[in-house]
mmCIF file of C-alpha atoms in Angstrom:
data_model
loop_
_atom_site.group_PDB
_atom_site.id
_atom_site.type_symbol
_atom_site.label_atom_id
_atom_site.label_comp_id
_atom_site.label_asym_id
_atom_site.label_seq_id
_atom_site.Cartn_x
_atom_site.Cartn_y
_atom_site.Cartn_z
ATOM 1 C CA UNK H 122 -0.032 -0.130 -0.234
ATOM 2 C CA UNK H 123 2.758 2.287 0.746
ATOM 3 C CA UNK H 124 4.204 1.918 -2.862
ATOM 4 C CA UNK H 125 1.401 2.464 -4.050
ATOM 5 C CA UNK H 126 0.493 5.795 -2.046
ATOM 6 C CA UNK H 127 4.265 6.796 -3.260
ATOM 7 C CA UNK H 128 2.935 6.006 -6.760
ATOM 8 C CA UNK H 129 0.260 8.558 -6.645
ATOM 9 C CA UNK H 130 2.561 11.413 -5.052
ATOM 10 C CA UNK H 131 4.971 10.764 -7.770
ATOM 11 C CA UNK H 132 2.407 10.628 -10.309
ATOM 12 C CA UNK H 133 0.768 13.768 -9.432
ATOM 13 C CA UNK H 134 4.197 15.675 -9.427
ATOM 14 C CA UNK H 135 5.136 14.913 -12.704
ATOM 15 C CA UNK H 136 1.727 15.018 -14.008
ATOM 16 C CA UNK H 137 2.027 18.695 -13.084
ATOM 17 C CA UNK H 138 5.847 19.024 -15.643
ATOM 18 C CA UNK H 139 3.143 17.495 -18.081
ATOM 19 C CA UNK H 140 0.539 19.618 -17.324
ATOM 20 C CA UNK H 141 2.575 22.711 -17.894
ATOM 21 C CA UNK H 142 4.102 21.111 -21.364
ATOM 22 C CA UNK H 143 0.301 20.750 -21.968
ATOM 23 C CA UNK H 144 -0.127 24.139 -21.488
ATOM 24 C CA UNK H 145 2.465 25.132 -23.634
ATOM 25 C CA UNK H 146 1.546 23.064 -26.557
ATOM 26 C CA UNK H 147 -1.996 24.680 -26.117
ATOM 27 C CA UNK H 148 -0.951 28.381 -26.310
ATOM 28 C CA UNK H 149 0.560 27.695 -29.894
ATOM 29 C CA UNK H 150 -2.535 25.553 -31.066
ATOM 30 C CA UNK H 151 -4.743 28.426 -29.826
ATOM 31 C CA UNK H 152 -3.081 31.297 -31.737
ATOM 32 C CA UNK H 153 -2.053 29.214 -34.989
ATOM 33 C CA UNK H 154 -3.621 25.676 -35.112
ATOM 34 C CA UNK H 155 -0.452 24.113 -35.066
ATOM 35 C CA UNK H 156 1.331 21.714 -33.125
ATOM 36 C CA UNK H 157 5.117 22.833 -32.243
ATOM 37 C CA UNK H 158 6.759 19.149 -32.347
ATOM 38 C CA UNK H 159 10.087 21.304 -31.115
ATOM 39 C CA UNK H 160 7.886 21.622 -27.636
ATOM 40 C CA UNK H 161 9.917 19.360 -25.774
ATOM 41 C CA UNK H 162 12.909 21.532 -26.492
ATOM 42 C CA UNK H 163 12.173 24.455 -24.736
ATOM 43 C CA UNK H 164 12.135 21.689 -21.571
ATOM 44 C CA UNK H 165 15.862 20.813 -22.514
ATOM 45 C CA UNK H 166 16.636 23.988 -23.238
ATOM 46 C CA UNK H 167 15.220 25.475 -19.592
ATOM 47 C CA UNK H 168 16.815 22.716 -17.933
ATOM 48 C CA UNK H 169 20.149 23.169 -19.231
ATOM 49 C CA UNK H 170 20.446 26.776 -18.972
ATOM 50 C CA UNK H 171 19.390 26.714 -15.268
ATOM 51 C CA UNK H 172 22.017 24.005 -14.634
ATOM 52 C CA UNK H 173 24.491 26.107 -15.840
ATOM 53 C CA UNK H 174 23.519 29.434 -14.439
ATOM 54 C CA UNK H 175 23.003 28.040 -11.274
ATOM 55 C CA UNK H 176 25.747 25.165 -10.609
ATOM 56 C CA UNK H 177 28.278 26.296 -12.973
ATOM 57 C CA UNK H 178 28.276 29.954 -13.351
ATOM 58 C CA UNK H 179 26.961 30.109 -9.469
ATOM 59 C CA UNK H 180 24.321 32.367 -10.034
ATOM 60 C CA UNK H 181 21.995 33.415 -7.067
ATOM 61 C CA UNK H 182 18.747 31.426 -7.500
ATOM 62 C CA UNK H 183 16.459 34.615 -8.030
ATOM 63 C CA UNK H 184 18.980 35.873 -11.113
ATOM 64 C CA UNK H 185 19.429 32.573 -12.290
ATOM 65 C CA UNK H 186 15.529 31.967 -12.824
ATOM 66 C CA UNK H 187 15.600 35.548 -14.399
ATOM 67 C CA UNK H 188 18.386 34.987 -16.539
ATOM 68 C CA UNK H 189 16.353 31.725 -17.572
ATOM 69 C CA UNK H 190 13.255 33.380 -18.475
ATOM 70 C CA UNK H 191 15.032 36.166 -20.298
ATOM 71 C CA UNK H 192 16.871 33.003 -22.606
ATOM 72 C CA UNK H 193 13.200 31.296 -22.804
ATOM 73 C CA UNK H 194 11.744 34.844 -23.904
ATOM 74 C CA UNK H 195 14.660 35.142 -26.782
ATOM 75 C CA UNK H 196 14.253 31.315 -27.744
ATOM 76 C CA UNK H 197 10.515 31.379 -28.251
ATOM 77 C CA UNK H 198 10.587 34.562 -30.510
ATOM 78 C CA UNK H 199 13.362 33.116 -32.767
ATOM 79 C CA UNK H 200 11.432 29.658 -32.796
ATOM 80 C CA UNK H 201 8.430 31.560 -33.689
ATOM 81 C CA UNK H 202 10.209 32.837 -36.922
ATOM 82 C CA UNK H 203 11.648 29.370 -37.598
ATOM 83 C CA UNK H 204 8.229 27.816 -37.881
ATOM 84 C CA UNK H 205 6.187 30.108 -39.122
ATOM 85 C CA UNK H 206 7.904 32.055 -41.867
ATOM 86 C CA UNK H 207 8.636 28.527 -43.801
ATOM 87 C CA UNK H 208 4.796 27.155 -42.632
ATOM 88 C CA UNK H 209 3.761 30.879 -44.477
ATOM 89 C CA UNK H 210 5.567 30.203 -47.449
ATOM 90 C CA UNK H 211 4.584 26.568 -47.810
ATOM 91 C CA UNK H 212 1.239 27.641 -48.515
ATOM 92 C CA UNK H 213 0.086 23.959 -47.134
ATOM 93 C CA UNK H 214 -1.766 23.131 -44.568
ATOM 94 C CA UNK H 215 1.056 20.628 -43.397
ATOM 95 C CA UNK H 216 3.886 23.124 -43.697
ATOM 96 C CA UNK H 217 4.100 23.298 -39.736
ATOM 97 C CA UNK H 218 4.989 19.809 -39.158
ATOM 98 C CA UNK H 219 8.137 19.687 -41.713
ATOM 99 C CA UNK H 220 9.295 23.192 -40.025
ATOM 100 C CA UNK H 221 8.599 21.999 -36.288
ATOM 101 C CA UNK H 222 9.861 18.919 -36.851
ATOM 102 C CA UNK H 223 13.154 20.072 -38.545
ATOM 103 C CA UNK H 224 13.353 23.077 -35.702
ATOM 104 C CA UNK H 225 13.108 20.221 -32.985
ATOM 105 C CA UNK H 226 16.355 18.499 -34.641
ATOM 106 C CA UNK H 227 18.035 21.546 -35.251
ATOM 107 C CA UNK H 228 17.552 22.336 -31.379
ATOM 108 C CA UNK H 229 18.365 18.889 -30.286
ATOM 109 C CA UNK H 230 21.444 18.393 -32.109
ATOM 110 C CA UNK H 231 22.777 22.080 -31.484
ATOM 111 C CA UNK H 232 22.309 21.663 -27.877
ATOM 112 C CA UNK H 233 25.314 19.092 -27.976
ATOM 113 C CA UNK H 234 27.801 21.365 -30.203
ATOM 114 C CA UNK H 235 31.338 21.806 -28.782
ATOM 115 C CA UNK H 236 30.956 25.640 -28.943
ATOM 116 C CA UNK H 237 27.985 25.506 -26.642
ATOM 117 C CA UNK H 238 28.908 24.666 -22.490
ATOM 118 C CA UNK H 239 26.385 21.857 -22.242
ATOM 119 C CA UNK H 240 27.955 18.801 -23.522
ATOM 120 C CA UNK H 241 26.310 15.423 -24.445
ATOM 121 C CA UNK H 242 26.520 13.738 -20.841
ATOM 122 C CA UNK H 243 23.488 14.358 -18.329
ATOM 123 C CA UNK H 244 23.874 16.716 -15.733
ATOM 124 C CA UNK H 245 21.804 16.424 -12.394
ATOM 125 C CA UNK H 246 21.300 19.996 -10.822
ATOM 126 C CA UNK H 247 20.958 19.461 -6.641
ATOM 127 C CA UNK H 248 17.470 19.822 -5.774
ATOM 128 C CA UNK H 249 16.291 23.747 -5.044
ATOM 129 C CA UNK H 250 14.772 22.076 -1.656
ATOM 130 C CA UNK H 251 16.362 19.004 0.282
ATOM 131 C CA UNK H 252 14.690 16.571 2.261
ATOM 132 C CA UNK H 253 11.925 14.660 2.562
ATOM 133 C CA UNK H 254 8.560 15.130 4.066
ATOM 134 C CA UNK H 255 7.400 11.791 6.415
ATOM 135 C CA UNK H 256 3.152 11.985 5.894
ATOM 136 C CA UNK H 257 1.218 9.362 7.400
ATOM 137 C CA UNK H 258 -1.982 8.042 5.829
ATOM 138 C CA UNK H 259 -4.128 5.909 7.785
ATOM 139 C CA UNK H 260 -0.709 4.484 9.804
ATOM 140 C CA UNK H 261 1.099 4.053 6.620
ATOM 141 C CA UNK H 262 3.935 6.301 6.802
ATOM 142 C CA UNK H 263 4.631 7.886 3.105
ATOM 143 C CA UNK H 264 8.067 9.795 2.209
ATOM 144 C CA UNK H 265 7.668 12.704 0.105
ATOM 145 C CA UNK H 266 10.818 14.498 -1.015
ATOM 146 C CA UNK H 267 10.294 18.516 -0.518
ATOM 147 C CA UNK H 268 11.616 18.992 -4.563
ATOM 148 C CA UNK H 269 8.342 17.250 -5.399
ATOM 149 C CA UNK H 270 6.327 18.970 -3.428
ATOM 150 C CA UNK H 271 7.601 22.334 -4.465
ATOM 151 C CA UNK H 272 7.054 21.038 -8.056
ATOM 152 C CA UNK H 273 3.692 20.414 -7.624
ATOM 153 C CA UNK H 274 3.122 24.363 -5.626
ATOM 154 C CA UNK H 275 5.056 25.968 -8.310
ATOM 155 C CA UNK H 276 3.211 24.403 -11.351
ATOM 156 C CA UNK H 277 -0.066 24.934 -9.832
ATOM 157 C CA UNK H 278 0.839 28.423 -9.229
ATOM 158 C CA UNK H 279 2.056 28.981 -12.511
ATOM 159 C CA UNK H 280 -1.213 26.835 -14.097
ATOM 160 C CA UNK H 281 -3.548 29.035 -11.905
ATOM 161 C CA UNK H 282 -1.140 32.163 -13.408
ATOM 162 C CA UNK H 283 -2.034 31.221 -16.897
ATOM 163 C CA UNK H 284 -5.531 30.704 -16.312
ATOM 164 C CA UNK H 285 -6.026 34.096 -14.930
ATOM 165 C CA UNK H 286 -4.294 35.673 -17.624
ATOM 166 C CA UNK H 287 -5.829 34.159 -20.567
ATOM 167 C CA UNK H 288 -9.336 34.757 -19.371
ATOM 168 C CA UNK H 289 -8.752 38.181 -17.206
ATOM 169 C CA UNK H 290 -6.789 39.972 -19.040
ATOM 170 C CA UNK H 291 -6.755 42.189 -22.469
ATOM 171 C CA UNK H 292 -3.841 40.332 -23.752
ATOM 172 C CA UNK H 293 -5.688 37.214 -22.985
ATOM 173 C CA UNK H 294 -8.299 37.419 -24.183
ATOM 174 C CA UNK H 295 -6.806 39.143 -27.622
ATOM 175 C CA UNK H 296 -4.940 35.429 -27.954
ATOM 176 C CA UNK H 297 -8.233 33.624 -27.351
ATOM 177 C CA UNK H 298 -9.956 35.940 -29.946
ATOM 178 C CA UNK H 299 -7.219 35.049 -32.246
ATOM 179 C CA UNK H 300 -7.485 31.228 -31.152
ATOM 180 C CA UNK H 301 -11.099 31.949 -32.422
ATOM 181 C CA UNK H 302 -11.056 33.788 -35.834
ATOM 182 C CA UNK H 303 -7.833 35.067 -36.732
ATOM 183 C CA UNK H 304 -9.365 37.108 -39.621
ATOM 184 C CA UNK H 305 -11.963 38.754 -37.405
ATOM 185 C CA UNK H 306 -9.612 39.652 -34.873
ATOM 186 C CA UNK H 307 -7.028 41.143 -37.099
ATOM 187 C CA UNK H 308 -10.324 43.202 -38.390
ATOM 188 C CA UNK H 309 -10.798 44.479 -34.633
ATOM 189 C CA UNK H 310 -7.320 45.498 -34.590
ATOM 190 C CA UNK H 311 -5.855 42.906 -32.681
ATOM 191 C CA UNK H 312 -1.886 42.313 -33.944
ATOM 192 C CA UNK H 313 -2.542 38.682 -34.888
ATOM 193 C CA UNK H 314 1.361 38.533 -35.770
ATOM 194 C CA UNK H 315 2.276 39.949 -32.595
ATOM 195 C CA UNK H 316 -0.286 37.895 -30.570
ATOM 196 C CA UNK H 317 0.941 34.767 -32.204
ATOM 197 C CA UNK H 318 4.937 35.499 -31.480
ATOM 198 C CA UNK H 319 4.179 36.520 -27.839
ATOM 199 C CA UNK H 320 1.825 32.352 -27.716
ATOM 200 C CA UNK H 321 5.387 31.218 -28.769
ATOM 201 C CA UNK H 322 7.368 33.531 -25.972
ATOM 202 C CA UNK H 323 4.627 32.178 -23.249
ATOM 203 C CA UNK H 324 4.934 28.677 -24.315
ATOM 204 C CA UNK H 325 8.628 28.549 -24.240
ATOM 205 C CA UNK H 326 8.935 30.282 -20.788
ATOM 206 C CA UNK H 327 7.014 28.152 -19.289
ATOM 207 C CA UNK H 328 8.095 25.115 -20.768
ATOM 208 C CA UNK H 329 11.008 25.961 -19.831
ATOM 209 C CA UNK H 330 10.356 26.690 -16.317
ATOM 210 C CA UNK H 331 9.172 23.393 -16.322
ATOM 211 C CA UNK H 332 12.196 21.611 -17.483
ATOM 212 C CA UNK H 333 14.294 23.869 -14.454
ATOM 213 C CA UNK H 334 11.838 22.280 -12.033
ATOM 214 C CA UNK H 335 12.316 18.594 -13.172
ATOM 215 C CA UNK H 336 15.886 18.480 -14.151
ATOM 216 C CA UNK H 337 16.770 17.620 -10.333
ATOM 217 C CA UNK H 338 14.679 14.316 -10.501
ATOM 218 C CA UNK H 339 15.310 13.214 -14.320
ATOM 219 C CA UNK H 340 18.617 14.774 -15.198
ATOM 220 C CA UNK H 341 19.059 17.906 -17.603
ATOM 221 C CA UNK H 342 20.453 16.600 -21.407
ATOM 222 C CA UNK H 343 20.383 17.574 -24.840
ATOM 223 C CA UNK H 344 17.343 14.611 -25.571
ATOM 224 C CA UNK H 345 15.376 14.707 -22.297
ATOM 225 C CA UNK H 346 12.740 16.654 -24.350
ATOM 226 C CA UNK H 347 11.759 13.834 -26.862
ATOM 227 C CA UNK H 348 10.267 11.562 -24.402
ATOM 228 C CA UNK H 349 8.624 14.555 -21.516
ATOM 229 C CA UNK H 350 7.550 16.678 -24.805
ATOM 230 C CA UNK H 351 5.470 13.536 -26.126
ATOM 231 C CA UNK H 352 4.191 12.690 -23.110
ATOM 232 C CA UNK H 353 3.107 16.711 -22.933
ATOM 233 C CA UNK H 354 1.683 16.239 -26.000
ATOM 234 C CA UNK H 355 -0.592 12.964 -24.936
ATOM 235 C CA UNK H 356 -1.873 14.885 -21.851
ATOM 236 C CA UNK H 357 -3.084 17.855 -24.357
ATOM 237 C CA UNK H 358 -4.731 15.619 -26.463
ATOM 238 C CA UNK H 359 -6.369 14.100 -23.553
ATOM 239 C CA UNK H 360 -7.189 16.794 -22.033
ATOM 240 C CA UNK H 361 -8.497 18.566 -25.294
ATOM 241 C CA UNK H 362 -6.343 20.940 -27.807
ATOM 242 C CA UNK H 363 -7.343 24.565 -26.906
ATOM 243 C CA UNK H 364 -8.327 24.058 -23.265
ATOM 244 C CA UNK H 365 -6.099 25.276 -20.578
ATOM 245 C CA UNK H 366 -7.827 23.253 -18.097
ATOM 246 C CA UNK H 367 -8.090 20.180 -20.428
ATOM 247 C CA UNK H 368 -4.001 20.142 -20.323
ATOM 248 C CA UNK H 369 -3.771 20.286 -16.584
ATOM 249 C CA UNK H 370 -6.546 17.355 -16.350
ATOM 250 C CA UNK H 371 -4.823 15.585 -18.825
ATOM 251 C CA UNK H 372 -1.607 16.277 -17.177
ATOM 252 C CA UNK H 373 -2.123 14.613 -13.767
ATOM 253 C CA UNK H 374 -4.162 11.960 -15.150
ATOM 254 C CA UNK H 375 -0.981 10.838 -17.527
ATOM 255 C CA UNK H 376 1.680 11.523 -14.325
ATOM 256 C CA UNK H 377 -0.995 9.234 -12.140
ATOM 257 C CA UNK H 378 -1.460 6.476 -15.149
ATOM 258 C CA UNK H 379 2.193 6.476 -15.204
ATOM 259 C CA UNK H 380 3.617 5.783 -11.984
ATOM 260 C CA UNK H 381 1.108 3.576 -10.813
ATOM 261 C CA UNK H 382 1.977 1.417 -13.672
ATOM 262 C CA UNK H 383 5.535 1.513 -13.193
ATOM 263 C CA UNK H 384 4.992 0.560 -9.296
ATOM 264 C CA UNK H 385 2.500 -2.703 -10.407
ATOM 265 C CA UNK H 386 5.108 -3.823 -13.473
ATOM 266 C CA UNK H 387 8.295 -2.410 -12.386
ATOM 267 C CA UNK H 388 9.166 -1.118 -15.805
ATOM 268 C CA UNK H 389 9.185 2.140 -17.184
ATOM 269 C CA UNK H 390 8.513 0.464 -21.078
ATOM 270 C CA UNK H 391 5.298 -0.948 -19.993
ATOM 271 C CA UNK H 392 4.321 2.362 -18.237
ATOM 272 C CA UNK H 393 5.371 3.940 -22.021
ATOM 273 C CA UNK H 394 3.059 1.731 -23.923
ATOM 274 C CA UNK H 395 0.324 2.144 -21.664
ATOM 275 C CA UNK H 396 0.446 5.919 -22.053
ATOM 276 C CA UNK H 397 1.014 5.868 -25.441
ATOM 277 C CA UNK H 398 -1.785 3.266 -26.221
ATOM 278 C CA UNK H 399 -4.250 5.591 -23.964
ATOM 279 C CA UNK H 400 -3.334 8.167 -26.883
ATOM 280 C CA UNK H 401 -4.381 5.671 -29.822
ATOM 281 C CA UNK H 402 -7.794 5.217 -27.806
ATOM 282 C CA UNK H 403 -8.364 8.552 -27.219
ATOM 283 C CA UNK H 404 -7.680 10.211 -31.401
ATOM 284 C CA UNK H 405 -10.067 6.896 -32.095
ATOM 285 C CA UNK H 406 -13.177 7.317 -29.429
ATOM 286 C CA UNK H 407 -12.812 11.065 -28.362
ATOM 287 C CA UNK H 408 -10.447 13.277 -30.321
ATOM 288 C CA UNK H 409 -11.968 16.248 -28.990
ATOM 289 C CA UNK H 410 -10.313 15.043 -25.465
ATOM 290 C CA UNK H 411 -11.927 15.049 -22.284
ATOM 291 C CA UNK H 412 -12.545 18.879 -22.222
ATOM 292 C CA UNK H 413 -13.774 19.220 -25.257
ATOM 293 C CA UNK H 414 -15.175 22.881 -25.081
ATOM 294 C CA UNK H 415 -12.588 25.363 -25.553
ATOM 295 C CA UNK H 416 -12.743 28.613 -23.509
ATOM 296 C CA UNK H 417 -12.340 30.657 -26.311
ATOM 297 C CA UNK H 418 -14.027 33.910 -26.323
ATOM 298 C CA UNK H 419 -16.316 34.293 -29.288
ATOM 299 C CA UNK H 420 -15.959 37.696 -30.490
ATOM 300 C CA UNK H 421 -18.033 38.973 -33.409
ATOM 301 C CA UNK H 422 -17.551 42.075 -35.533
ATOM 302 C CA UNK H 423 -19.565 45.001 -34.521
ATOM 303 C CA UNK H 424 -22.489 45.923 -37.203
ATOM 304 C CA UNK H 425 -21.369 48.785 -39.163
ATOM 305 C CA UNK H 426 -23.179 51.841 -38.196
ATOM 306 C CA UNK H 427 -26.031 53.692 -40.915
ATOM 307 C CA UNK H 428 -24.833 56.337 -42.348
#
């Protein structure tokens, strides 16, 4: 029983990371209707840059966080141009597949170049908060690392902040309006191109912070984004593309499913097979996801005044 409870706790913490990655997918999908296949690379960049600033350069944590956010803003903007310009020039509904996949491969291999300080070996930064919290559930003692608790708290706060940003601010409503109908949004004076750039930037920052949080548990290397990015994508599809709340739900469900499966079968491979089978079943039975209702604001152009 204690092993099962431990799996649930680990699943919730890991699920929070998947949820953040899924939100990153949703932000870009909302404004462009494309799936950024380089999303996992944002995670790897965040983990590696955070390790470099905090451990190698010994920057204070607040300064390292600010440096990480600044770098992720630049990366998000550059990736947006690398993705959207070829997609528009291709004039094909499938052009984004080639461009996002190419960007993913460029980043993944570029992070290992000798001119960069990251190298090819996995690096494991120390936990931000050390120690274990012993919790008693009905006479069963379970240890929870403070790092996992920090991941969960930070992820939940960040997810709530994103939800409030999208629903309570002018820019957030502009993102949702662009999602609903970019042509109408443009006619209403919303700078659609700027909103698309902003969605990539926000997605990069959120996913980069997720990489910073998960690195003490998984390690940081140039290839870490592949597996975690795919599972974040599964979470986004399970919850429903375009739904921030669905992304949160999907992330926690995938995290719980994965960790419970690992505790039962003692095999990460079996857990991966089960997670990807869930993706196939969702696409087959309910492609709109569990939260099929999008939170996009329905904006309509005002009728012209009679002259």
